[in-house]
């Protein structure tokens, strides 16, 4: 039996102090609360002596579990002021009120479900698949079959093979049959405040069927590729669903980026689009004439035109370019046009019937291709299939956001990113959710726009990326606090490790200290969440993605591929498959095996570093190629960045390793300062000291490079490859900078190198 001592003194959970009241650091003080509920942070006059073993009576039962979840021994809880100095000990509890209504209300329930998902994956997933989805025909004898070990032959993952279904049918027809026909499926908010539109589930089905009928009429058949190059208009999910309805394989290309504050389009977009057209040879490209992002108009069709010319030179061209007239951005009269190939969406699609038979497909038939960059120049076409992806995205959405029928959900990601596939379109719609789709820039017309949208639609679940959180944090609390945000109940984060200070700001200022944050770790390749808090179940630690989702067995291995137990750091791998896993890289199964399964035979290698603390919480430390080895100390760039960003005058930081004569590698830090702060020698010293104090002398940056902005991709990822070249002054080897959202940043950084 687990002992239940709390000493000294015993503090009942109901007496715990509110997180928000405790600190004034990083703008944490005096924030307005947005209603009751609330999460709690443990408080004690003697924090180090306080354990929560009474809360976690279940830990005994966890000993039998594999990987991290089985290693928890005790949890320490501390007051907030203390927590800011020692961040990893900081625990944020869901309130009783939140937990009571949650789908997974306790660690115990999580463990019970997790245990079953690992011990009996076939039973666990087939129960969900058969009770929550429509199958025209049930799968064959095996729920799944897999080989993740290159030593035993080719890598193969199959889930629900032989099962016949359709994901569009499950998103729309099934929900309508269940009575959700009049429920709002999509709220669309234009870049310009005041312009919006809605579609109910029935209306959405009608629109999807019209497009599906048109695609069939021009000869698009099951298995054919369709390239979609649309901004965040309702036509984007419509196009994805229409392809899925007829069994066509969509490939959505990023056309804009919500995460960037100022979006500038580089000519390269046409080149990269041409590359994808040549790779997957689509019959049709679906686009729109232009889009507005903030005050800027971007002529998307010009990019498509250039891409089609480029691909035609190499022998591949699309027969049809279906173009939506986005009237608020550009009128058709001003749109360049190629007769015979270009078709206006509005002229043809509404003429087609609003019903369309479903093309029933095998669970293992391809659903979509999504290109993602690899370590070589050639993009990887990540291929997802239908059945497992469907079951996995719906289930992860439901549990990680504690989804309720009354929720209004907003994910800020573009559908050109996996997040937009799994958690704008498929995951939410499979659950019959109401989804907000926003066309514009997050700071247009001012940095309060997100919260204006939250209030307008009474958004309850808000899911975004740390880069946006940090950028809004930099603009100041006032833009947030002038809005009520009282509808919010769950927040989410994705894309990179969220540094604790951004976590706290998100939690305190945006969420008014009452909304749990689901820090969802996953990848294009994984299809859905892999390590994520389940709000209501576990206490959270700011900056930790916490525990594995059902069916996921994360393991941490050393450089020899040996699993490490307990508290440790190493390479994050996954043992055994999960339904949402990608099945191959399009046209290159060998690269799939080499990149993901050969580095550590027997496991899927994620490419990420990870630490597991003594309580079993997972802390993602960034891509392993971002790990710096300084005098034998392995330091995640994210760790140093997090320390720098905790400095009140530092808004964002990106750290890379540079060659160092004595230490092997030295630490080179690019820092963006808070608006209005100027760079000085005194500030440089203070930044270095912050890192020294938080991590240790070995982690102190050798060089601080002032960066008014950082080179980022359109999905908001910092391009460290370029930073590494600037840091090592290999300026003639910068490589292609045209995929950057703002290529001009590079010259600015070079000019500031010796400041
Ligand atoms: C990183 C995005 C820490 C990670 C869904 C991963 C994260 C890569 C998190 C995948 C998170 C994503 N915490 N790191 N919550 N989410 N990452 O394919 O390095 O665009 O390998 O998928 O982003 O990026 P991708």
XYZ file of C-alpha atoms and ligand atoms in Angstrom:
780
model
C 0.000 0.000 0.000
C 1.110 3.488 -0.787
C 1.659 5.622 2.282
C -0.396 8.751 2.382
C 1.757 11.160 4.300
C 1.929 14.830 3.713
C 4.328 16.584 5.953
C 4.323 19.175 7.320
C 1.553 20.312 7.544
C -1.199 18.459 5.768
C -2.825 20.859 3.317
C -6.128 19.867 1.795
C -6.376 20.464 -1.927
C -9.217 22.894 -1.411
C -6.868 25.298 0.356
C -4.485 25.582 -2.506
C -3.559 28.972 -3.738
C -4.579 30.285 -7.125
C -1.743 30.319 -9.610
C -2.439 33.805 -10.835
C -2.066 35.586 -7.547
C 1.469 34.641 -6.859
C 3.873 36.498 -9.083
C 4.573 39.667 -10.942
C 7.389 38.328 -13.081
C 7.003 38.422 -16.877
C 3.737 40.231 -16.654
C 2.192 37.569 -14.478
C 0.762 39.807 -11.817
C -2.622 41.397 -11.472
C -4.308 39.652 -14.298
C -7.991 39.694 -14.458
C -9.605 36.401 -13.816
C -12.064 35.170 -16.383
C -14.454 33.262 -14.293
C -14.515 30.417 -11.855
C -13.231 26.934 -12.299
C -9.556 27.565 -12.133
C -6.508 25.427 -11.983
C -4.563 25.190 -8.819
C -0.972 25.337 -7.914
C 0.196 23.666 -4.761
C 1.147 26.115 -2.076
C 3.016 25.585 1.144
C 5.263 27.506 3.452
C 7.703 24.657 3.164
C 7.277 23.544 -0.385
C 10.060 21.025 -0.670
C 8.561 18.943 2.089
C 5.164 18.763 0.520
C 4.372 15.713 -1.490
C 1.155 14.838 -3.158
C 1.177 11.147 -2.626
C -2.335 11.338 -1.294
C -3.491 12.772 -4.574
C -1.690 10.142 -6.542
C -2.725 7.019 -4.689
C -2.751 5.201 -7.953
C 0.996 5.252 -8.484
C 1.354 1.727 -7.132
C -0.600 0.430 -10.061
C 1.688 2.195 -12.497
C 4.710 0.119 -11.688
C 3.697 -2.527 -14.156
C 3.446 -0.105 -17.036
C 6.045 0.290 -19.742
C 7.995 3.485 -20.374
C 7.572 6.793 -18.595
C 4.176 6.406 -17.082
C 5.377 3.588 -14.900
C 8.129 5.466 -13.215
C 6.342 8.073 -11.182
C 7.245 7.862 -7.561
C 6.146 11.126 -6.078
C 5.259 14.617 -7.098
C 6.509 17.728 -5.436
C 4.379 20.780 -5.420
C 5.556 24.277 -4.729
C 4.286 27.799 -4.473
C 4.494 29.858 -7.596
C 7.228 32.255 -6.512
C 9.384 29.253 -5.765
C 8.332 27.626 -8.953
C 9.627 30.433 -11.086
C 13.074 29.879 -9.719
C 12.862 26.136 -10.069
C 10.555 25.587 -12.940
C 10.486 21.861 -13.220
C 8.957 21.487 -9.760
C 5.996 23.616 -10.630
C 2.723 21.715 -10.688
C -0.574 23.039 -11.899
C -3.574 20.985 -10.881
C -6.871 20.894 -12.700
C -9.615 22.166 -10.458
C -12.084 19.698 -9.018
C -14.751 21.340 -11.138
C -12.805 20.777 -14.335
C -11.850 17.231 -13.497
C -15.368 16.264 -12.517
C -16.703 17.047 -15.970
C -13.660 15.729 -17.856
C -13.698 12.652 -20.068
C -10.656 11.405 -18.200
C -11.187 12.820 -14.731
C -8.225 11.352 -12.874
C -4.763 9.880 -13.278
C -6.314 6.604 -12.236
C -8.734 6.591 -15.137
C -5.957 7.557 -17.533
C -3.818 4.722 -16.277
C -6.606 2.220 -16.554
C -7.226 3.216 -20.174
C -3.543 3.546 -21.024
C -2.775 0.162 -19.576
C -5.439 -1.492 -21.664
C -4.289 0.333 -24.813
C -0.785 -1.059 -24.374
C -1.651 -4.540 -23.206
C -4.456 -5.066 -25.684
C -4.100 -2.558 -28.552
C -6.311 -4.610 -30.840
C -9.141 -4.667 -28.312
C -8.723 -1.047 -27.270
C -8.740 0.397 -30.795
C -11.283 -1.957 -32.298
C -13.753 -1.069 -29.540
C -13.375 2.617 -30.420
C -13.368 2.001 -34.175
C -16.525 -0.073 -34.149
C -18.520 2.019 -31.684
C -17.698 5.507 -32.961
C -17.292 5.173 -36.726
C -19.232 3.888 -39.677
C -17.750 0.965 -41.557
C -19.448 -0.354 -44.665
C -17.610 -3.548 -43.988
C -15.666 -4.565 -40.910
C -11.932 -5.172 -41.161
C -10.477 -8.625 -41.568
C -9.054 -10.962 -38.952
C -6.338 -8.614 -37.777
C -7.007 -5.215 -36.262
C -3.416 -4.350 -37.058
C -0.218 -5.873 -38.313
C 3.198 -4.333 -38.132
C 6.902 -4.727 -38.525
C 8.929 -1.855 -37.106
C 12.199 -3.750 -37.106
C 14.369 -3.382 -40.202
C 16.306 -6.486 -39.162
C 13.176 -8.561 -39.663
C 12.306 -7.295 -43.141
C 10.494 -4.373 -44.695
C 8.786 -1.881 -42.447
C 5.046 -2.297 -42.641
C 2.186 -0.802 -40.655
C -1.470 -1.629 -41.275
C -4.536 -0.874 -39.228
C -8.085 -2.115 -39.873
C -7.012 -3.592 -43.234
C -9.998 -4.923 -45.127
C -12.305 -2.494 -43.334
C -14.308 -0.450 -45.836
C -15.183 3.113 -44.931
C -14.972 6.760 -45.991
C -13.690 9.576 -43.787
C -15.870 12.245 -45.428
C -18.940 10.100 -44.737
C -17.882 9.822 -41.106
C -17.276 13.598 -40.833
C -20.554 14.662 -42.434
C -23.260 12.112 -43.295
C -22.848 10.184 -40.057
C -23.093 13.335 -37.936
C -26.088 14.569 -39.882
C -27.798 11.194 -39.408
C -27.129 11.604 -35.688
C -29.085 14.884 -35.662
C -26.291 17.434 -36.148
C -27.482 18.652 -39.564
C -28.351 22.125 -38.293
C -25.338 22.468 -36.061
C -22.726 25.004 -37.218
C -19.814 23.114 -38.720
C -17.749 26.116 -39.794
C -17.609 29.718 -38.695
C -15.498 31.595 -41.195
C -13.946 34.897 -40.204
C -12.474 37.109 -42.882
C -9.226 39.017 -42.653
C -11.375 42.163 -42.555
C -13.258 42.459 -39.273
C -16.992 42.350 -39.837
C -16.989 39.901 -42.758
C -17.889 36.350 -41.901
C -19.929 33.331 -42.946
C -21.251 30.095 -41.493
C -22.051 26.619 -42.756
C -24.112 24.022 -40.929
C -23.202 20.360 -41.251
C -25.992 19.875 -43.844
C -24.904 22.907 -45.849
C -21.303 21.764 -45.716
C -22.262 18.342 -47.023
C -24.110 19.999 -49.931
C -21.047 22.087 -50.846
C -18.714 19.122 -50.544
C -20.949 17.011 -52.787
C -21.120 19.711 -55.468
C -17.351 19.886 -55.676
C -17.030 16.093 -55.511
C -19.451 15.770 -58.439
C -17.479 18.322 -60.426
C -14.187 16.546 -59.750
C -15.740 13.290 -60.925
C -17.054 15.019 -64.042
C -13.547 16.053 -65.072
C -12.301 12.526 -64.601
C -10.815 12.554 -61.108
C -11.030 8.988 -59.810
C -10.122 7.046 -56.701
C -6.378 7.201 -56.105
C -5.800 10.302 -58.285
C -3.859 13.165 -56.767
C -5.359 16.640 -56.362
C -3.231 19.597 -55.314
C -4.961 22.166 -53.141
C -3.386 25.582 -52.809
C -5.921 27.628 -50.920
C -5.776 29.991 -47.978
C -8.003 29.589 -44.940
C -11.321 29.914 -46.736
C -14.165 27.486 -46.137
C -13.379 26.165 -49.603
C -10.212 24.603 -48.176
C -11.843 22.036 -45.862
C -14.557 21.656 -48.495
C -11.938 20.695 -51.081
C -10.223 18.245 -48.722
C -13.512 16.566 -47.846
C -14.607 16.432 -51.508
C -11.409 14.605 -52.443
C -11.862 12.189 -49.557
C -15.470 11.563 -50.604
C -14.421 10.294 -54.025
C -11.277 8.543 -52.850
C -8.899 11.066 -54.441
C -5.630 11.764 -52.621
C -5.245 15.391 -51.652
C -2.028 17.234 -51.217
C -2.511 20.600 -49.557
C 0.234 23.094 -50.026
C 0.854 25.837 -47.478
C -0.326 29.069 -48.981
C -0.104 31.361 -46.004
C 1.043 31.326 -42.478
C -0.908 32.394 -39.501
C 2.079 32.175 -37.266
C 4.042 34.955 -38.881
C 3.271 38.516 -38.007
C 4.223 39.965 -41.346
C 3.766 37.631 -44.231
C 5.794 38.231 -47.352
C 5.601 35.754 -50.156
C 8.795 34.740 -51.825
C 8.951 33.623 -55.436
C 10.044 30.211 -54.265
C 6.495 29.255 -53.450
C 6.027 28.683 -57.171
C 9.140 26.529 -57.307
C 8.175 24.392 -54.380
C 4.668 24.023 -55.728
C 6.137 22.993 -59.097
C 8.259 20.390 -57.326
C 5.171 18.884 -55.717
C 3.225 18.980 -58.964
C 6.029 17.063 -60.624
C 6.174 14.584 -57.764
C 2.504 13.675 -57.484
C 1.183 14.562 -60.965
C -2.248 15.917 -60.101
C -5.125 16.065 -62.603
C -6.296 19.313 -61.089
C -4.967 22.144 -58.962
C -7.514 23.927 -56.784
C -6.650 27.489 -55.824
C -8.067 30.997 -55.501
C -7.125 34.180 -57.262
C -5.788 36.024 -54.225
C -5.910 36.351 -50.473
C -5.585 39.214 -48.043
C -3.290 38.877 -45.097
C -3.465 41.929 -42.948
C -3.233 44.898 -45.282
C -1.441 42.903 -48.003
C -2.964 41.232 -51.048
C -1.223 38.083 -52.231
C -1.950 36.878 -55.745
C -1.986 33.135 -55.180
C -2.987 32.272 -58.704
C 0.104 34.015 -60.094
C 2.146 31.576 -58.028
C 0.162 28.616 -59.368
C 0.557 29.905 -62.931
C 4.306 30.138 -62.512
C 4.426 26.676 -60.921
C 2.451 25.138 -63.769
C 4.777 26.714 -66.341
C 7.749 25.368 -64.428
C 6.341 21.856 -64.062
C 5.251 21.804 -67.711
C 8.870 22.428 -68.697
C 9.635 19.168 -66.938
C 6.841 17.314 -68.630
C 4.112 17.481 -65.957
C 1.148 19.769 -66.046
C -2.349 19.793 -64.589
C -5.284 19.784 -67.019
C -7.437 22.046 -64.891
C -6.824 24.937 -62.532
C -10.031 25.405 -60.564
C -9.937 28.949 -59.182
C -12.105 30.408 -56.451
C -12.760 34.109 -56.834
C -11.913 35.570 -53.458
C -13.721 38.810 -54.088
C -12.569 40.650 -51.011
C -8.984 40.262 -52.205
C -9.129 40.550 -56.009
C -11.841 40.813 -58.634
C -11.918 38.360 -61.492
C -11.355 41.116 -64.056
C -7.904 41.688 -62.602
C -6.973 37.994 -62.489
C -4.618 36.577 -65.109
C -6.350 33.782 -66.953
C -5.476 30.888 -69.221
C -8.465 29.901 -71.311
C -9.025 26.186 -71.608
C -7.221 25.374 -68.369
C -8.592 27.824 -65.807
C -12.144 27.507 -64.464
C -13.896 29.831 -62.009
C -15.188 27.812 -59.062
C -18.270 30.020 -58.699
C -19.234 29.519 -62.351
C -19.358 25.750 -62.302
C -19.543 24.212 -58.841
C -22.981 25.558 -57.788
C -24.502 23.899 -60.858
C -23.714 20.414 -59.575
C -26.080 18.352 -57.413
C -25.774 18.635 -53.645
C -25.719 14.897 -53.171
C -22.931 12.608 -54.246
C -22.417 8.913 -53.700
C -19.544 7.985 -51.478
C -16.566 6.077 -52.875
C -16.023 3.376 -50.274
C -12.350 2.737 -49.705
C -10.190 0.298 -47.811
C -8.857 1.481 -44.471
C -5.377 1.227 -45.963
C -6.162 3.244 -49.104
C -4.277 6.556 -49.189
C -6.064 9.634 -47.860
C -3.482 12.342 -48.346
C 0.085 13.265 -49.047
C 1.726 16.055 -47.121
C 5.162 17.313 -47.979
C 7.542 18.118 -45.195
C 11.179 19.106 -45.299
C 13.882 16.630 -44.465
C 17.575 16.966 -43.900
C 18.215 16.808 -47.645
C 16.840 19.359 -50.094
C 14.187 16.979 -51.450
C 10.864 17.253 -49.618
C 9.346 14.109 -48.177
C 5.819 13.189 -49.208
C 4.389 11.796 -45.978
C 1.584 9.380 -46.843
C -1.364 8.798 -44.531
C -4.041 6.205 -45.137
C -7.711 6.304 -44.252
C -8.943 4.082 -41.425
C -6.251 4.300 -38.780
C -5.792 8.033 -39.344
C -9.535 8.570 -38.992
C -9.796 6.689 -35.719
C -6.646 8.243 -34.319
C -7.292 11.919 -35.124
C -10.851 11.759 -33.833
C -9.862 10.026 -30.607
C -6.876 12.249 -29.855
C -8.953 15.381 -30.533
C -11.689 14.195 -28.210
C -9.479 13.353 -25.254
C -6.670 15.911 -25.486
C -9.114 18.815 -25.653
C -11.723 17.123 -23.468
C -14.208 17.793 -26.245
C -17.866 18.475 -25.429
C -20.696 18.883 -27.915
C -21.182 22.513 -26.915
C -17.564 23.487 -27.596
C -16.547 26.049 -30.176
C -13.081 25.149 -31.319
C -10.460 27.309 -32.990
C -7.105 26.066 -34.215
C -4.998 28.834 -35.733
C -3.020 26.503 -38.013
C -3.150 26.605 -41.773
C -4.474 23.464 -43.449
C -1.224 23.276 -45.399
C 0.294 21.992 -42.197
C -0.487 18.619 -40.610
C -2.139 20.459 -37.733
C -4.696 21.858 -40.150
C -5.381 18.394 -41.548
C -5.779 16.577 -38.276
C -7.051 19.357 -36.029
C -8.847 21.876 -38.250
C -10.539 19.442 -40.588
C -10.691 15.770 -39.777
C -10.357 15.365 -35.999
C -12.918 18.045 -35.045
C -15.397 17.206 -37.795
C -15.333 13.510 -37.014
C -16.499 14.605 -33.570
C -19.215 16.852 -35.019
C -17.512 19.955 -33.614
C -18.078 23.605 -34.482
C -14.838 24.926 -35.958
C -13.661 28.506 -36.479
C -11.632 29.118 -39.640
C -9.811 32.457 -39.772
C -8.441 33.779 -43.022
C -6.238 36.570 -41.809
C -3.238 37.612 -39.773
C -3.286 37.309 -35.975
C -2.324 40.909 -35.384
C -4.616 42.553 -37.909
C -5.859 45.181 -37.475
C -4.140 44.987 -34.086
C -2.668 42.325 -31.770
C -6.034 41.907 -30.030
C -7.638 40.244 -33.054
C -7.394 36.688 -31.697
C -9.267 37.605 -28.540
C -11.800 39.597 -30.518
C -12.485 36.395 -32.478
C -12.591 34.329 -29.290
C -15.255 36.647 -27.857
C -17.200 36.921 -31.098
C -17.662 33.163 -31.518
C -17.438 32.272 -27.829
C -14.499 30.013 -28.530
C -14.042 27.422 -25.799
C -10.943 25.591 -27.079
C -8.086 27.653 -28.521
C -5.148 25.805 -30.086
C -2.061 27.608 -31.352
C 1.748 27.593 -31.493
C 4.328 28.932 -29.029
C 5.730 31.284 -31.634
C 2.419 33.109 -31.802
C 2.079 33.061 -28.018
C 5.486 34.685 -27.650
C 4.785 37.233 -30.310
C 1.488 38.260 -28.716
C 3.142 38.286 -25.313
C 5.576 40.785 -26.701
C 2.772 43.090 -27.760
C 1.658 43.424 -24.165
C -1.159 42.202 -21.936
C -3.476 45.069 -22.677
C -4.438 43.655 -26.067
C -5.580 40.516 -24.307
C -7.191 41.882 -21.197
C -9.427 44.321 -23.055
C -11.427 41.276 -24.197
C -13.475 39.060 -21.930
C -12.303 35.587 -23.124
C -14.671 34.111 -20.591
C -15.792 31.343 -22.951
C -12.309 29.770 -22.996
C -11.917 26.507 -21.096
C -9.010 24.638 -22.741
C -5.876 25.974 -24.440
C -3.492 24.060 -26.692
C 0.046 24.416 -27.961
C 1.883 22.704 -30.808
C 4.936 22.958 -33.005
C 7.850 23.330 -30.655
C 8.545 23.084 -26.954
C 6.670 25.869 -25.203
C 9.055 27.619 -22.868
C 7.730 27.913 -19.321
C 7.516 31.701 -19.371
C 5.356 31.642 -22.530
C 3.338 28.809 -20.956
C 2.699 30.938 -17.891
C 1.703 33.969 -19.910
C -0.650 31.855 -22.012
C -2.071 30.276 -18.891
C -2.375 33.392 -16.732
C -3.068 36.203 -19.129
C -4.920 34.473 -21.946
C -6.600 31.750 -19.940
C -7.162 33.766 -16.774
C -5.575 30.919 -14.769
C -8.529 28.634 -15.332
C -7.751 26.793 -18.580
C -5.491 23.758 -18.738
C -2.980 23.845 -21.595
C -2.682 20.774 -23.783
C 0.908 20.935 -24.935
C 0.592 18.405 -27.728
C 3.773 16.796 -28.980
C 3.432 15.118 -32.352
C 4.621 15.259 -35.952
C 3.463 15.232 -39.569
C 4.537 11.611 -39.536
C 2.543 10.614 -36.464
C -0.781 11.912 -37.819
C -2.008 12.855 -34.352
C -0.983 13.635 -30.785
C 1.584 11.318 -29.238
C 2.510 12.871 -25.913
C -0.005 15.282 -24.481
C -1.699 16.283 -21.276
C -5.277 15.113 -20.884
C -6.840 18.116 -19.164
C -8.604 16.954 -16.075
C -6.369 13.951 -15.518
C -2.869 15.024 -14.604
C -1.391 18.017 -12.850
C 0.612 19.934 -15.428
C 4.181 21.163 -15.393
C 4.662 24.299 -17.515
C 6.716 23.318 -20.551
C 6.215 19.554 -20.307
C 4.079 17.627 -22.800
C 3.501 15.219 -19.877
C 2.467 11.633 -20.737
C 1.825 9.424 -23.760
C -1.543 9.231 -25.417
C -3.373 5.898 -25.393
C -1.556 3.247 -27.394
C 1.699 5.182 -27.621
C 4.842 3.725 -26.074
C 7.531 6.384 -26.074
C 10.988 5.201 -25.149
C 14.151 7.162 -24.588
C 17.291 5.546 -25.965
C 20.989 6.354 -25.772
C 23.199 6.735 -28.830
C 23.573 2.971 -29.065
C 19.824 2.512 -29.169
C 19.569 1.084 -25.664
C 16.429 2.014 -23.763
C 17.074 4.150 -20.704
C 14.881 3.754 -17.650
C 13.646 6.344 -15.183
C 14.941 9.898 -15.037
C 17.035 10.440 -18.161
C 17.703 12.297 -21.416
C 18.206 10.843 -24.846
C 16.652 10.190 -28.215
C 12.913 9.841 -28.372
C 11.683 6.720 -30.138
C 8.381 4.898 -30.236
C 7.948 1.194 -29.687
C 5.172 -0.431 -31.730
C 2.769 1.277 -34.097
C -0.316 3.397 -33.463
C -3.254 3.819 -35.855
C -2.339 7.334 -37.067
C 1.230 6.503 -38.096
C 2.315 7.348 -41.663
C 2.770 4.330 -43.859
C 5.513 5.437 -46.222
C 7.183 8.352 -47.966
C 5.483 8.682 -51.310
C 7.517 6.915 -53.969
C 10.433 6.272 -51.619
C 9.851 3.507 -49.090
C 13.597 3.096 -48.760
C 14.018 6.652 -47.526
C 11.168 5.997 -45.073
C 13.043 3.051 -43.612
C 16.421 4.767 -43.636
C 15.267 7.989 -42.021
C 12.931 6.663 -39.397
C 13.618 3.005 -38.684
C 17.312 2.369 -39.321
C 18.866 4.777 -36.810
C 17.573 2.674 -33.870
C 16.505 -0.739 -35.149
C 13.272 -1.929 -33.633
C 11.893 1.558 -33.062
C 10.365 4.496 -34.908
C 12.875 7.305 -34.445
C 11.243 10.691 -33.992
C 14.324 12.858 -34.540
C 13.611 14.620 -31.251
C 15.496 14.697 -28.005
C 13.592 14.181 -24.788
C 14.137 14.148 -21.063
C 12.004 12.292 -18.582
C 12.021 13.706 -15.094
C 11.776 11.775 -11.867
C 8.000 11.974 -11.984
C 7.820 10.481 -15.470
C 6.923 13.754 -17.219
C 8.289 14.127 -20.744
C 10.179 17.286 -21.702
C 10.867 17.621 -25.392
C 14.244 19.236 -25.954
C 14.044 19.916 -29.692
C 15.331 18.127 -32.752
C 18.400 16.126 -32.003
C 20.285 17.939 -34.675
C 19.657 20.958 -32.487
C 21.455 19.395 -29.583
C 24.718 21.065 -28.752
C 27.509 19.214 -27.059
C 29.566 21.609 -24.982
C 32.495 20.071 -23.194
C 30.655 16.783 -23.018
C 27.446 18.336 -21.764
C 24.561 17.671 -24.067
C 22.435 20.795 -24.115
C 19.155 21.107 -25.978
C 18.942 24.402 -27.810
C 15.429 24.701 -26.426
C 16.764 24.686 -22.884
C 19.045 27.643 -23.496
C 16.349 29.434 -25.471
C 13.906 28.969 -22.673
C 16.349 30.459 -20.199
C 17.012 33.447 -22.441
C 13.330 34.067 -23.028
C 12.719 34.077 -19.298
C 14.760 37.297 -19.218
C 12.207 40.114 -19.032
C 13.810 41.989 -21.915
C 14.132 39.021 -24.294
C 11.148 38.203 -26.516
C 12.492 35.317 -28.568
C 15.719 33.380 -28.880
C 17.246 30.830 -31.221
C 20.365 28.972 -30.245
C 22.770 27.033 -32.447
C 26.053 25.259 -31.918
C 29.285 26.559 -33.442
C 32.676 24.907 -33.563
C 34.775 25.741 -30.538
C 38.445 24.973 -30.203
C 38.349 23.902 -26.602
C 34.802 22.947 -25.823
C 33.978 21.093 -29.040
C 30.942 23.207 -29.580
C 30.143 26.653 -28.334
C 26.738 28.177 -27.842
C 25.678 30.951 -30.182
C 22.419 32.709 -29.344
C 20.313 34.936 -31.551
C 17.994 37.100 -29.466
C 15.031 39.269 -30.316
C 14.335 41.914 -27.718
C 11.059 43.148 -26.334
C 9.715 46.111 -28.316
C 11.330 49.366 -27.309
C 14.402 47.791 -25.649
C 17.771 48.536 -27.209
C 20.714 46.180 -27.257
C 23.694 47.027 -25.065
C 26.741 45.425 -23.503
C 25.043 45.551 -20.134
C 22.062 43.654 -21.521
C 24.338 41.077 -23.158
C 25.953 40.353 -19.812
C 22.635 40.114 -18.092
C 21.337 37.624 -20.689
C 24.397 35.410 -20.290
C 24.030 35.565 -16.539
C 20.415 34.458 -16.767
C 21.450 31.307 -18.639
C 24.306 30.657 -16.240
C 21.964 30.986 -13.322
C 19.221 28.823 -14.742
C 21.178 25.997 -16.356
C 24.790 26.279 -15.304
C 28.054 27.862 -16.372
C 28.551 25.258 -19.109
C 25.422 26.513 -20.871
C 26.396 30.196 -20.930
C 26.257 31.458 -24.536
C 29.624 32.335 -26.056
C 28.029 34.849 -28.349
C 24.826 36.842 -28.223
C 23.758 38.065 -31.634
C 21.071 40.715 -31.648
C 18.320 39.717 -34.087
C 15.478 42.194 -34.665
C 13.699 39.217 -36.267
C 14.537 35.581 -36.899
C 14.460 33.637 -40.167
C 11.299 31.537 -40.094
C 9.437 29.295 -42.468
C 5.876 30.169 -43.256
C 4.718 27.717 -40.629
C 6.662 29.656 -38.023
C 9.615 27.320 -37.591
C 12.973 28.952 -37.100
C 15.382 27.891 -39.851
C 18.379 26.936 -37.791
C 20.272 25.706 -40.823
C 20.604 29.345 -41.882
C 21.398 30.536 -38.380
C 24.163 27.958 -38.106
C 25.747 29.266 -41.292
C 25.529 32.869 -40.094
C 26.934 31.890 -36.720
C 29.914 30.131 -38.278
C 30.272 32.949 -40.847
C 29.894 30.533 -43.745
C 28.037 33.198 -45.607
C 28.651 31.744 -49.037
C 26.968 28.523 -47.926
C 23.681 29.957 -46.757
C 21.818 27.800 -49.279
C 18.337 28.551 -50.403
C 16.746 31.300 -48.337
C 13.678 31.734 -50.485
C 11.489 29.419 -48.391
C 11.672 31.972 -45.612
C 8.599 34.001 -44.828
C 10.810 37.079 -44.866
C 14.071 36.474 -46.747
C 15.293 40.018 -45.973
C 15.890 38.953 -42.366
C 19.095 37.186 -43.397
C 20.843 40.321 -44.664
C 19.781 42.177 -41.558
C 21.313 39.481 -39.363
C 24.565 39.430 -41.296
C 24.825 43.192 -40.922
C 24.417 42.893 -37.164
C 26.876 40.021 -36.733
C 29.560 42.051 -35.079
C 27.463 44.425 -33.029
C 8.253 19.739 -32.816
C 3.827 19.565 -36.088
C 7.819 20.123 -28.458
C 9.055 18.464 -32.667
C 2.650 18.891 -35.380
C 8.522 17.588 -33.767
C 7.079 19.896 -30.616
C 8.255 18.576 -34.848
C 5.738 19.945 -30.184
C 7.174 18.134 -35.787
C 5.493 20.121 -28.785
C 5.781 19.669 -32.342
N 6.566 20.196 -27.969
N 8.110 19.981 -29.757
N 4.274 20.226 -28.277
N 4.967 19.803 -31.283
N 7.063 19.737 -31.952
O 5.948 17.719 -38.493
O 10.422 18.767 -32.884
O 5.565 20.231 -38.453
O 9.436 16.592 -34.187
O 4.406 18.659 -36.903
O 7.839 19.779 -34.171
O 6.848 19.169 -36.670
P 5.702 18.960 -37.726
